[in-house]
Coordinates of C-alpha atoms in Angstrom, one line a residue:
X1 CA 0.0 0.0 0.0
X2 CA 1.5 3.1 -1.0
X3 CA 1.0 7.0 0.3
X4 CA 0.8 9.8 -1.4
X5 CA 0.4 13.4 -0.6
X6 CA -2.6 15.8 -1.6
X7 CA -2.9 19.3 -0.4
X8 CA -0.4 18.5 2.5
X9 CA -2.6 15.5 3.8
X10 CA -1.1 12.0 3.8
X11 CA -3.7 9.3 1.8
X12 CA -3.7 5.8 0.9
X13 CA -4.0 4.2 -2.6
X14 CA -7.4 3.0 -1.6
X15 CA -8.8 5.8 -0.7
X16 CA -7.9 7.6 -3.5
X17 CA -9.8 4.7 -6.1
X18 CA -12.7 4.6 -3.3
X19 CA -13.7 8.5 -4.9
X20 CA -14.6 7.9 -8.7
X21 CA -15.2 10.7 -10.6
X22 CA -18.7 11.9 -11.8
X23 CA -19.5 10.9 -15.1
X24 CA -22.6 11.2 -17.3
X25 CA -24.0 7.7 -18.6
X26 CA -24.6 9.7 -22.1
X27 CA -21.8 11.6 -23.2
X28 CA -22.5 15.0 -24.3
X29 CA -22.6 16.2 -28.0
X30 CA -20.3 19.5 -28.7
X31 CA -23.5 21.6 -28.9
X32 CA -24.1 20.0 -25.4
X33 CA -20.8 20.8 -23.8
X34 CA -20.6 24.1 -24.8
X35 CA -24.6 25.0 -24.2
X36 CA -23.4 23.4 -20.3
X37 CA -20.7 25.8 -20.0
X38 CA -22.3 29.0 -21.2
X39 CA -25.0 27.5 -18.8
X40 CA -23.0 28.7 -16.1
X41 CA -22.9 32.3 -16.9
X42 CA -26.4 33.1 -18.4
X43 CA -29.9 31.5 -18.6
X44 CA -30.2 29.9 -22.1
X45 CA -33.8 30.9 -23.3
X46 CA -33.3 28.8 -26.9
X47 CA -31.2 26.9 -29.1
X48 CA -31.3 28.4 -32.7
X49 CA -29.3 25.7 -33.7
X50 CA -27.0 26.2 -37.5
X51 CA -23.9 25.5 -38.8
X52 CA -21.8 26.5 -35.1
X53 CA -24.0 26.8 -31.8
X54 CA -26.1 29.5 -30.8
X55 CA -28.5 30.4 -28.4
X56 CA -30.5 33.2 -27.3
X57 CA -29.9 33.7 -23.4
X58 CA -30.5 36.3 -20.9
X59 CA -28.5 37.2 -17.4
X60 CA -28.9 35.6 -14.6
X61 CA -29.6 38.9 -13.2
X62 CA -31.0 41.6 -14.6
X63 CA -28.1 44.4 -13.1
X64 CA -25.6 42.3 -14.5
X65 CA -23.4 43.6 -17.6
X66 CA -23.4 40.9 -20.8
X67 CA -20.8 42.1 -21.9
X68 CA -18.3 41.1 -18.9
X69 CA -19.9 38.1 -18.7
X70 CA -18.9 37.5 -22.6
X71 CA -15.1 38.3 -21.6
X72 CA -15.4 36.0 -18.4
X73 CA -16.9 33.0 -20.8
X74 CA -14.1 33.7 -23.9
X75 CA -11.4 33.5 -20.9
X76 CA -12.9 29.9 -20.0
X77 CA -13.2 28.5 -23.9
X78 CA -9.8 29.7 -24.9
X79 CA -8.5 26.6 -23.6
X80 CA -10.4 24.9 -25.5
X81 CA -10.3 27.4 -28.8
X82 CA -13.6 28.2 -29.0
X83 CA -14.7 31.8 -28.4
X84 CA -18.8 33.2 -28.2
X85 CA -19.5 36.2 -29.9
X86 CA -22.8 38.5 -28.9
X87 CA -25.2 39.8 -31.3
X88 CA -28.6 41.8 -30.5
X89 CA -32.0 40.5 -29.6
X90 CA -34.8 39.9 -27.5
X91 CA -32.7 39.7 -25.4
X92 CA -29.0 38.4 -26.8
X93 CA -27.6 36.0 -28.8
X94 CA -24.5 33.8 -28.2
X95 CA -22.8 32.0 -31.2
X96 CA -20.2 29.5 -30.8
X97 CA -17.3 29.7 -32.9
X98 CA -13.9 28.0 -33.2
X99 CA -10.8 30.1 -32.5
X100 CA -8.8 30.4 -36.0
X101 CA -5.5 28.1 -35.4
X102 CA -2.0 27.8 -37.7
X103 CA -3.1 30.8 -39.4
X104 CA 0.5 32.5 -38.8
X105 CA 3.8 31.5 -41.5
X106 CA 6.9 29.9 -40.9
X107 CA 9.5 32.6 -39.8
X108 CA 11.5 32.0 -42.9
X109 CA 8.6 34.3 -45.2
X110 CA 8.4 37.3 -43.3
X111 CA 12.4 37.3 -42.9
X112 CA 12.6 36.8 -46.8
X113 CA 10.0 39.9 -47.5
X114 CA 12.1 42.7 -45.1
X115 CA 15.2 41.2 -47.4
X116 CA 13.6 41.6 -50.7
X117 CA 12.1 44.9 -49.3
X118 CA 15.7 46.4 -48.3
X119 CA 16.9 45.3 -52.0
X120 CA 14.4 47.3 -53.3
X121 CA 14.4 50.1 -51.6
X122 CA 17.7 50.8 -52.1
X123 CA 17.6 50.2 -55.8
X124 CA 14.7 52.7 -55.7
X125 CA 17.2 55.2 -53.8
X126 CA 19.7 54.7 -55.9
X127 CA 17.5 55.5 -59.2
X128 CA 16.4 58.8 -58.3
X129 CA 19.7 59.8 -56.4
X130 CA 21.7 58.4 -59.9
X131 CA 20.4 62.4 -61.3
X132 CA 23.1 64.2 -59.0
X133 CA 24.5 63.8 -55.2
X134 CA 26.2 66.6 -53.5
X135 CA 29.9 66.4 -53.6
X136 CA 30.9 63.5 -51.6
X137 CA 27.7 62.0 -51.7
X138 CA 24.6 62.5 -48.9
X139 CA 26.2 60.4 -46.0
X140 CA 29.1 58.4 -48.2
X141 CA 31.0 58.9 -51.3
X142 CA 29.4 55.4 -52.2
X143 CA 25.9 55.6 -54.1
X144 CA 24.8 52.4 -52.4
X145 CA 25.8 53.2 -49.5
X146 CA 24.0 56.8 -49.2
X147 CA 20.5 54.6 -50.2
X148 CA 20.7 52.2 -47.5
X149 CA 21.3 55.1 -45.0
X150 CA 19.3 57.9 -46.1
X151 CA 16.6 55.9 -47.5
X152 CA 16.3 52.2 -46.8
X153 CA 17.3 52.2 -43.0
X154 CA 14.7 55.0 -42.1
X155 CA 11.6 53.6 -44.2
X156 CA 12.3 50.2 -42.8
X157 CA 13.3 50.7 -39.1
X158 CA 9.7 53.3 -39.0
X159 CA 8.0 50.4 -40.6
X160 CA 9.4 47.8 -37.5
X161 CA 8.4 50.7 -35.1
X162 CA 5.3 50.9 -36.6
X163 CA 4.5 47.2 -36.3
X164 CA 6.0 47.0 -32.9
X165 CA 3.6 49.7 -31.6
X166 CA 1.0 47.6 -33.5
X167 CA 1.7 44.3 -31.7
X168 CA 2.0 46.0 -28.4
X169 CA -1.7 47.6 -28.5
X170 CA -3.2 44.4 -29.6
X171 CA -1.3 42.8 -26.7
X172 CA -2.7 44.7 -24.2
X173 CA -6.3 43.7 -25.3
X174 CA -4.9 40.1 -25.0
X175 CA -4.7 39.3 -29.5
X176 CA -2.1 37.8 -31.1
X177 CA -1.2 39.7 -34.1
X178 CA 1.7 39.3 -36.5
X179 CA 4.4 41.7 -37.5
X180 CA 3.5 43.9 -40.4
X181 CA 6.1 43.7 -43.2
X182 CA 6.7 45.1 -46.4
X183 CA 6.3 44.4 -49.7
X184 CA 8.8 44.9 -52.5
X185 CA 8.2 46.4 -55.7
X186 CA 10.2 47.5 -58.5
X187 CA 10.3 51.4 -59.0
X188 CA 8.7 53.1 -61.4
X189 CA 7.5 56.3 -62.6
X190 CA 4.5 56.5 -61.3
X191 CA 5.4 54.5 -58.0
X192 CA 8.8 55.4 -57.0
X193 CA 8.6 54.0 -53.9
X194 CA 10.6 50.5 -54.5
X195 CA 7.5 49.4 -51.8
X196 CA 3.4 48.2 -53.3
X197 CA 2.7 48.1 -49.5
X198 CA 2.8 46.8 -46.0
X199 CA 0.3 43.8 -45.0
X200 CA 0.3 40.9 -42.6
X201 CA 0.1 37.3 -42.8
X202 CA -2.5 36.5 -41.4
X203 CA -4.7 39.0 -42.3
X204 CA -5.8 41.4 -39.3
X205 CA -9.1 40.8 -40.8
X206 CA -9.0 37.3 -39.9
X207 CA -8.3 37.8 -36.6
X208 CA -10.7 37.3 -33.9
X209 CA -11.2 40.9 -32.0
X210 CA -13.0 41.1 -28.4
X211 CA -14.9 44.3 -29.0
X212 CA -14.4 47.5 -31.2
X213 CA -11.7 49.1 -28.7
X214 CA -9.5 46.9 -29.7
X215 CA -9.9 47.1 -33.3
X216 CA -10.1 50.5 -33.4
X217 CA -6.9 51.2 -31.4
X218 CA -4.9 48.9 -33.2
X219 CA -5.8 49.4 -36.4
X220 CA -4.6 53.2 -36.3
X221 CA -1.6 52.7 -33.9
X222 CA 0.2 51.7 -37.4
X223 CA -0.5 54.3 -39.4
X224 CA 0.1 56.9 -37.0
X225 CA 3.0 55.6 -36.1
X226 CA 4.4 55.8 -39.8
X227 CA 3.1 59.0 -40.5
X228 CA 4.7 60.8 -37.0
X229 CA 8.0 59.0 -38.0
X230 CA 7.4 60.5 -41.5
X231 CA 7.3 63.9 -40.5
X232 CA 10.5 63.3 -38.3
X233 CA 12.3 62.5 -41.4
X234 CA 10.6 64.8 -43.6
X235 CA 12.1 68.0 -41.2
X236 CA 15.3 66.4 -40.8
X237 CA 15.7 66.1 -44.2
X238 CA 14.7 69.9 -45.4
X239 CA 17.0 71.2 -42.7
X240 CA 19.7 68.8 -44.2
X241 CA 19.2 70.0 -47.6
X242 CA 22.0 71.9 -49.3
X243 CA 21.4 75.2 -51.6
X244 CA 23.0 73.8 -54.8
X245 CA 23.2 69.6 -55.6
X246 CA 25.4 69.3 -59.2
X247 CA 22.3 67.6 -61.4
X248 CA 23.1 65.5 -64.2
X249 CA 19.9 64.7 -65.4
X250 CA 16.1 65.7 -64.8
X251 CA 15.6 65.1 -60.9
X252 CA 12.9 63.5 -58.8
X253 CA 10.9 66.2 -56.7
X254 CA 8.4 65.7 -54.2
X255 CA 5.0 67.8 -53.6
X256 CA 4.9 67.3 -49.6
X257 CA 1.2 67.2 -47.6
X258 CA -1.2 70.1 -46.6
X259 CA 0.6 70.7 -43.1
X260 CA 4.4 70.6 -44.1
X261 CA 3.7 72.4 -47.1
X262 CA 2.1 75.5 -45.3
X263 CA 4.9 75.5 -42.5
X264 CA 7.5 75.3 -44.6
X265 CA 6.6 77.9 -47.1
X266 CA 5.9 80.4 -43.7
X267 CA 9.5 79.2 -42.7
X268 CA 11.6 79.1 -45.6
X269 CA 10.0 81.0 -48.2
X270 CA 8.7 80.0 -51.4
X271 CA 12.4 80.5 -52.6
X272 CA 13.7 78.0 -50.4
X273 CA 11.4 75.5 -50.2
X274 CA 11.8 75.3 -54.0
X275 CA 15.2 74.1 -53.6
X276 CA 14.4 72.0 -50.8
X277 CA 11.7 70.1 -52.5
X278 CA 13.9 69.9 -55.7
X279 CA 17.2 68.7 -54.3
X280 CA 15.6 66.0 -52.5
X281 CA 17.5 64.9 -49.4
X282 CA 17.2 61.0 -48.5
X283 CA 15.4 61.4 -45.7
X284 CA 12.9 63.8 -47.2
X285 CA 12.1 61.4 -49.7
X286 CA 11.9 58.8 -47.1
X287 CA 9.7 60.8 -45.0
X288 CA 7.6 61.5 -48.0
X289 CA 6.8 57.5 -48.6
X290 CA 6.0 57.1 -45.0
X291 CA 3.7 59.7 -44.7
X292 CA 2.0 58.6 -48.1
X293 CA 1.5 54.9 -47.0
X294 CA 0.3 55.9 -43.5
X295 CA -2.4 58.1 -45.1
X296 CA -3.7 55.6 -47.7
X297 CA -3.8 53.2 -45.0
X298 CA -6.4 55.5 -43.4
X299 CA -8.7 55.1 -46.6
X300 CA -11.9 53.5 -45.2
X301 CA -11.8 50.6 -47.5
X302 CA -12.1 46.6 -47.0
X303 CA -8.9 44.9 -45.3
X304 CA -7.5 48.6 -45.0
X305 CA -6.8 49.7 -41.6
X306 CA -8.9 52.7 -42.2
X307 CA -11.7 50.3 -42.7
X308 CA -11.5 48.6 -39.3
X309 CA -11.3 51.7 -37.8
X310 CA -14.7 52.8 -39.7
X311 CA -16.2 49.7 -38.3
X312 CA -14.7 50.3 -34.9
X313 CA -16.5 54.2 -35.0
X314 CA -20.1 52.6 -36.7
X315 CA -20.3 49.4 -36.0
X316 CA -19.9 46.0 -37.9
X317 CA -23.8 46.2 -39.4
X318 CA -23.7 50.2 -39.7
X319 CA -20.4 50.5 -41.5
X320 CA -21.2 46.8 -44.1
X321 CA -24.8 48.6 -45.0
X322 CA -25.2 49.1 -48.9
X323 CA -26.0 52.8 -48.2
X324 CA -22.3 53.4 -46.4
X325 CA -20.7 51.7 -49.0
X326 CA -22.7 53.0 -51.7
X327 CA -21.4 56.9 -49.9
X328 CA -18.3 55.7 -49.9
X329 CA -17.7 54.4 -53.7
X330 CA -18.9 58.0 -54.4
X331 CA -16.5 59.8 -52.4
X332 CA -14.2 57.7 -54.0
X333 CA -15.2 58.5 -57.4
X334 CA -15.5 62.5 -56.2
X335 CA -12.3 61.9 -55.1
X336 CA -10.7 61.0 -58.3
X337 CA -11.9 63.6 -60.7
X338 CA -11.0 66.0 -58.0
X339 CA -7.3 64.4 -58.0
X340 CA -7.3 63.7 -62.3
X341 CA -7.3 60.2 -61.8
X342 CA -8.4 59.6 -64.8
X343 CA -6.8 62.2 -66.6
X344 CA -4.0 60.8 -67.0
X345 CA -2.2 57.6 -65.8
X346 CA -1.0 58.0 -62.4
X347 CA -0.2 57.1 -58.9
X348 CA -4.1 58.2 -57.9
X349 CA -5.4 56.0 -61.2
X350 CA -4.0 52.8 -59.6
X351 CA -5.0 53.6 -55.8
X352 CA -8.4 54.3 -57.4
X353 CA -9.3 51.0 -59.2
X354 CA -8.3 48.8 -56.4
X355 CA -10.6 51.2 -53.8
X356 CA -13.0 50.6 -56.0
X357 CA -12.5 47.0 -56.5
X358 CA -12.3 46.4 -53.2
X359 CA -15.6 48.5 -52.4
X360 CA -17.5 46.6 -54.6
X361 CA -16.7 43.0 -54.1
X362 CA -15.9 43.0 -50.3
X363 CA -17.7 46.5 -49.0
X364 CA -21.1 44.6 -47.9
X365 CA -19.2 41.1 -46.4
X366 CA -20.4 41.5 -42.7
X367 CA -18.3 38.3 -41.6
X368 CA -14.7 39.9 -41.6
X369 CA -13.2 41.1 -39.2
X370 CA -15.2 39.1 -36.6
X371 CA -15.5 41.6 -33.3
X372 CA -16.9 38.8 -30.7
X373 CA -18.8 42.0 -28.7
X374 CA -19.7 44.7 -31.3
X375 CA -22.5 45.4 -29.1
X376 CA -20.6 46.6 -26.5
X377 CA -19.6 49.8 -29.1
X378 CA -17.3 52.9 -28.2
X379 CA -17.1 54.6 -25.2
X380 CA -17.3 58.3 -25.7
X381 CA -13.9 59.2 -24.7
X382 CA -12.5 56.6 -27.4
X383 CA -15.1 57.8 -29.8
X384 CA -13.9 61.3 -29.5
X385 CA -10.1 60.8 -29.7
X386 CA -10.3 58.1 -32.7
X387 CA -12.0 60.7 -34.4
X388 CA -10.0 63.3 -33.9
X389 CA -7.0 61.3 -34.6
X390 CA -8.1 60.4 -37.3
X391 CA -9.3 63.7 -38.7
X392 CA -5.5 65.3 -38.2
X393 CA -3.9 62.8 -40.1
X394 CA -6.5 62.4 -42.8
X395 CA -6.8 66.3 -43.7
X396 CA -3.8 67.7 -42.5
X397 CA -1.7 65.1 -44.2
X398 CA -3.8 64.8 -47.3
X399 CA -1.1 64.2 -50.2
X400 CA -0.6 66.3 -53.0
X401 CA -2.3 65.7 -56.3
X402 CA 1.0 64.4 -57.8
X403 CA 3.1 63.6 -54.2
X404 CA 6.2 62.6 -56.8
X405 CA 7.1 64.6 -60.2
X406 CA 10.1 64.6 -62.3
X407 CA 11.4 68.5 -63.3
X408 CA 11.2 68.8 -66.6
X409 CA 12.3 72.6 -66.4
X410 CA 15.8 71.8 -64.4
X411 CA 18.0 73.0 -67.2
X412 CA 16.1 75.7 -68.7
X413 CA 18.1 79.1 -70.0
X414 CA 19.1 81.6 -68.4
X415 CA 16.6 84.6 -69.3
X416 CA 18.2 88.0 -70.2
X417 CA 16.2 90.9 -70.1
X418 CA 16.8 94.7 -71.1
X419 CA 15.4 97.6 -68.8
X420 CA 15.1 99.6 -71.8
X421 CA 15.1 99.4 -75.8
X422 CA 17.0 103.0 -76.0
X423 CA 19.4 105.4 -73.8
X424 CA 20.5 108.7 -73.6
X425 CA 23.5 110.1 -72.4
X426 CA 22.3 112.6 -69.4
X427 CA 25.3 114.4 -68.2
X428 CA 27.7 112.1 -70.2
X429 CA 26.4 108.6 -68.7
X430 CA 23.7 106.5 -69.0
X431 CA 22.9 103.2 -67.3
X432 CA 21.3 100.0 -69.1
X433 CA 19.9 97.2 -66.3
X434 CA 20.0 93.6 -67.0
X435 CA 18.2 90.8 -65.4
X436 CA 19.8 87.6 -65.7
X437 CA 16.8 85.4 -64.5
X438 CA 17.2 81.3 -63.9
X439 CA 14.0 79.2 -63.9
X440 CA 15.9 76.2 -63.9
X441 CA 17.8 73.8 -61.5
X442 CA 21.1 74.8 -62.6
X443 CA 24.2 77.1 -61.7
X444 CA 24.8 79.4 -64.4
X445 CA 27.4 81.1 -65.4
X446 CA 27.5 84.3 -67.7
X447 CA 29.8 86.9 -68.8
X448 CA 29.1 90.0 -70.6
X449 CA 31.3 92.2 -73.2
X450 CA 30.4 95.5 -75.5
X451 CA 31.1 94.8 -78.9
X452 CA 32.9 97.2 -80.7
X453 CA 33.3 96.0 -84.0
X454 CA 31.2 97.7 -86.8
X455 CA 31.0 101.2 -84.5
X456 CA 31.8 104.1 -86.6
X457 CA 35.3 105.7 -85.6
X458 CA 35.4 107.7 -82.2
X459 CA 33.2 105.6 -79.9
X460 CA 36.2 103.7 -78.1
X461 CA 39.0 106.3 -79.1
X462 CA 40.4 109.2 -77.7
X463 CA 37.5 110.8 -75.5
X464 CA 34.9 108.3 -76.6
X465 CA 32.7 106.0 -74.9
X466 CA 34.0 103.4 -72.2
X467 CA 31.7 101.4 -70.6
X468 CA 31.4 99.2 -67.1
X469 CA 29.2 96.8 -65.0
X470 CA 28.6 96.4 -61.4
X471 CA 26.3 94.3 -59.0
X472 CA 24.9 96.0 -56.1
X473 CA 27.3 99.0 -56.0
X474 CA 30.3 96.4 -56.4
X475 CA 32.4 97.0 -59.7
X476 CA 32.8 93.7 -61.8
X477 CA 36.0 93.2 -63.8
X478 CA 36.0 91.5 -66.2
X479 CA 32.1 91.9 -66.4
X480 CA 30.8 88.0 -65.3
X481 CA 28.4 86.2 -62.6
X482 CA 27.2 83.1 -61.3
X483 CA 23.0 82.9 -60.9
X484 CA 21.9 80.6 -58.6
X485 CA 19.1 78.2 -59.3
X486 CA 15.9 80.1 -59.1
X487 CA 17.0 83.3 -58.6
X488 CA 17.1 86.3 -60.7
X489 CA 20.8 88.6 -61.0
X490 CA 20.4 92.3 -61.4
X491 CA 23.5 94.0 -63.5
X492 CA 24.0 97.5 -64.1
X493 CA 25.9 98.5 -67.7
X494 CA 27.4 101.8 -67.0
X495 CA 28.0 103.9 -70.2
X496 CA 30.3 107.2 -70.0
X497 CA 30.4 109.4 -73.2
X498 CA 33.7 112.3 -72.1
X499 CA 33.9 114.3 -75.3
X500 CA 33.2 117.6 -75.0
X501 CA 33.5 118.6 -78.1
X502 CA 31.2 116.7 -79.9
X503 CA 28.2 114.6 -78.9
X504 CA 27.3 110.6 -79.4
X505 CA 26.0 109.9 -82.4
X506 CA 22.7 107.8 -82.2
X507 CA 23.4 104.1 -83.0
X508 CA 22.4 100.8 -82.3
X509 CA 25.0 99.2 -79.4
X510 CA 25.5 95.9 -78.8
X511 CA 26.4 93.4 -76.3
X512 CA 27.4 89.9 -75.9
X513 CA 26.4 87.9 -73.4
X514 CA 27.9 84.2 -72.7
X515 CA 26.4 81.8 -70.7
X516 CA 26.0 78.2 -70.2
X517 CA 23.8 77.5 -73.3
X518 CA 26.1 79.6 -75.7
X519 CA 26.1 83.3 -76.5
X520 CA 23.8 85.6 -77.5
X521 CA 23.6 89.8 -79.1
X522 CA 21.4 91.8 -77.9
X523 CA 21.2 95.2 -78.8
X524 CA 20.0 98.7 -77.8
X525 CA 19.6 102.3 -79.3
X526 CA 21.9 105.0 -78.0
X527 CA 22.9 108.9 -78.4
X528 CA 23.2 111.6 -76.8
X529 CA 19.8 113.7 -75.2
X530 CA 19.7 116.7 -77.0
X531 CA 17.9 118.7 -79.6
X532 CA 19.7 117.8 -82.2
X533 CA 21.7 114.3 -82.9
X534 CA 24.4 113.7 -85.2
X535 CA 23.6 110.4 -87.4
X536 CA 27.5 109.5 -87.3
X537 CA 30.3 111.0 -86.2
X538 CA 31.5 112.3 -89.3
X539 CA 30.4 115.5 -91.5
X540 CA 30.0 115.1 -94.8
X541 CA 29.2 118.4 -97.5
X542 CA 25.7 118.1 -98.5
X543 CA 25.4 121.3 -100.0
X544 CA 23.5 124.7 -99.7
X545 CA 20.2 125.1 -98.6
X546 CA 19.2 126.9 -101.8
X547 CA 21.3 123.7 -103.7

């Protein structure tokens, strides 16, 4: 006979088989087991019966809240991956359903996509930087190098953030989501980004979500994340941003949201933001794609964030109605013609088609995401914040009509214009302005020179004509500038005429001006004010008046 301890108290073998366990002569069908343990929280009025269990029930007493009774019950059947989800009625329904198992990939997938997505990205860098670099390069003399630092390393460690931030909300309301991760794509024109997007596997639509709080919370945890991380960059990057990047070929620029545009115009001017938006910094650019995933994320459409946060706000019946989705495939379309969508092919002609897809075969499903107590709704402080959240980001972030464009106008001309088409000589000197204006991306250089050949005899000899330039006050010899990209140069051509025996003749004088594109002649009348104007400088016998 052996002994054996049980709470501290000594007991014999035989005792211990003396004390058979309770068991039903029947055993109990599935439906039966789990009607037995909801049993134990609620009275079951009915079994409805279907495809998984359900069963209108009612509290046991009337003062009692349903809806912690639904969390107490879920905490029980977890063990046995099941989970109850509450619907309306006279009073409430209970369904049965099983917990969704293996759903999540072998660690090898999502290791391979952040791999393939940090090729990508980097070749995406690279691509836009290959039109110029600053001397030395951004952060490294190597091309590679500067696209996995300024670009690649700052989209992707946001991203991580993002989904960290992510996991940890949905933690705290005890769901097991997966990391988000990105997904590569080869740049283009029209999608520069080197990214088509960032998902999960599984889908955080087929996860199984206690109540709208949690859904709501975590589905804009990400995108705000991105988009805060985006701004980060976006300022690091302006303030980063040289006043002259050597281009070699058209550049990349970016058209940066509502918010950043408006401050940094108030801050820098419309001068210098120019430049900064044109010589794109790394991290601007990086910056940019955050902010522009975060904010489509917020788009209220199927398997989008924004649309589990729409059903967090309306609820799962409120926001799947035909007349919601009917409002929003016309916003959608409003949206478009507003942004030329259609127009022309674009980033917004892509975004649209596959809202619009998604809208139409998916916009009225009711069964995904599955929120096990959409009853139980907002409370009004969680109301009033995710709506406001969600407002600042979606309006004061709202992209650009074209967020990415390529400047065709980066090596235009430099523009030469004339104050005047004639001078006089006032007191023996007269003064021609110039305006050297650059609309383009370039330096340019220029020099200017007064042509003497083909002047009748006198102009440049003895006491003639001699002639000068200056820049704000400052004398230029020889006469020749640099004009920075998007700025206009103002030149003064000082003309002296010291004879005082004779005046200037009226003539055409003319001036060559070099620059970067070749030269060019302009030319400008000229003589002395007075009454009377010789024609040239030499008399010639015409004759009497009376001949």
């Amino acid at each position: 006979m052996t002994k054996c301890l049980e709470g501290g108290v000594s007991i014999t073998e035989d005792e211990v088989q003396a004390e058979p366990m309770p068991a039903h002569k029947v055993s109990w069908s599935q439906r039966e087991l789990m009607a037995r343990i909801i049993s134990r929280h609620v009275d079951i009025i009915s079994d409805i019966g279907g495809l998984w269990p359900a069963f209108i029930v009612q509290t046991k007493q009337e003062e009692v809240d349903i809806h912690s009774i639904i969390v107490e019950i879920n905490l029980h059947l977890s063990r046995l991956d099941w989970v109850v989800s509450l619907h309306p009625d006279d009073p409430w329904i209970i369904q049965v359903l099983p917990t969704p198992v293996q759903q999540f990939p072998a660690r090898i997938i999502p290791y391979m996509m952040w791999i393939f997505a940090l090729l990508s990205l980097m070749y995406a860098a690279e691509t836009w930087m290959s039109t110029g670099r600053p001397e030395g390069g951004w952060f490294h003399s190597s091309i590679a190098v500067d696209g996995f630092i300024g670009y690649a390393l700052p989209v992707l460690s946001v991203i991580f953030i993002a989904s960290s931030v992510h996991k940890k909300i949905a933690a705290g309301y005890g769901i097991r989501v997966p990391h988000l991760f990105p997904v590569f794509a080869f740049p283009a024109l029209w999608w520069p980004f080197g990214l088509l997007g960032i998902v999960s596997i599984p889908r955080m639509d087929a996860r199984i979500w206690p109540d709208r709080a949690s859904l709501g919370w975590a589905a804009i945890s990400a995108p705000l994340t991105m988009i805060i991380g985006g701004i980060i960059l976006v300022i690091a990057g302006i303030n980063l941003t040289p006043e002259l990047v050597a281009l070699t070929s058209m550049p990349l620029t970016v058209k940066l949201p509502l918010l950043i545009q408006m401050v940094g115009l108030g801050s820098l001017g419309e001068h210098g933001w120019l430049l900064a938006t044109s010589f794109v910094h790394p991290l601007t650019f990086a910056g940019t794609t955050l902010l522009f995933f975060g904010w489509v994320s917020l788009i209220p459409l199927p398997t989008f964030p924004g649309g589990r946060l729409l059903m967090a706000r309306m609820g799962v019946h409120d926001a799947r109605s035909g007349s919601t989705q009917m409002m929003l495939l016309f916003t959608v379309l409003l949206f478009s013609f507003l942004y030329g969508a259609f127009a022309t092919f674009s980033i917004w002609t892509v975004l649209i088609l596959i809202s619009a897809i998604l809208l139409i075969t998916r916009g009225a499903d009711p069964r995904l995401p599955i929120i096990l107590d959409d009853a139980k709704g907002l409370s009004d402080n969680d109301h009033r914040r995710l709506g406001l959240y969600l407002f600042l980001a979606f309006i004061l972030m709202l992209p650009a009509q074209i967020p990415f464009a390529y400047a065709d106008n980066w090596d235009e001309d430099l523009q030469i214009d004339l104050s005047a088409d004639h001078l006089y000589f006032v007191n023996g000197s007269a003064q021609m302005g110039l305006l050297f204006t650059n609309t383009g991306l370039l330096q340019q250089n220029w020099s200017l020179e007064v042509i003497e050949e083909g002047l009748e005899d006198g102009w440049f000899e003895g006491d003639g004509m001699f002639w000068s330039c200056q820049v704000g006050g400052e004398q230029l010899s020889p006469c020749q500038g640099i004009t920075a990209p998007d700025s206009i140069y103002s030149v003064s051509l000082d003309l002296k005429w010291d004879s005082l025996f004779k005046q200037a003749p009226m003539t055409q004088l003319r001036v060559a001006i070099t620059t970067s594109s070749g030269e060019r002649i302009l030319s400008f009348g000229i003589a002395s004010m007075a009454d009377v104007v010789p024609l040239s400088d030499t008399w010639e016998n015409v004759g009497t008046f009376l001949e």
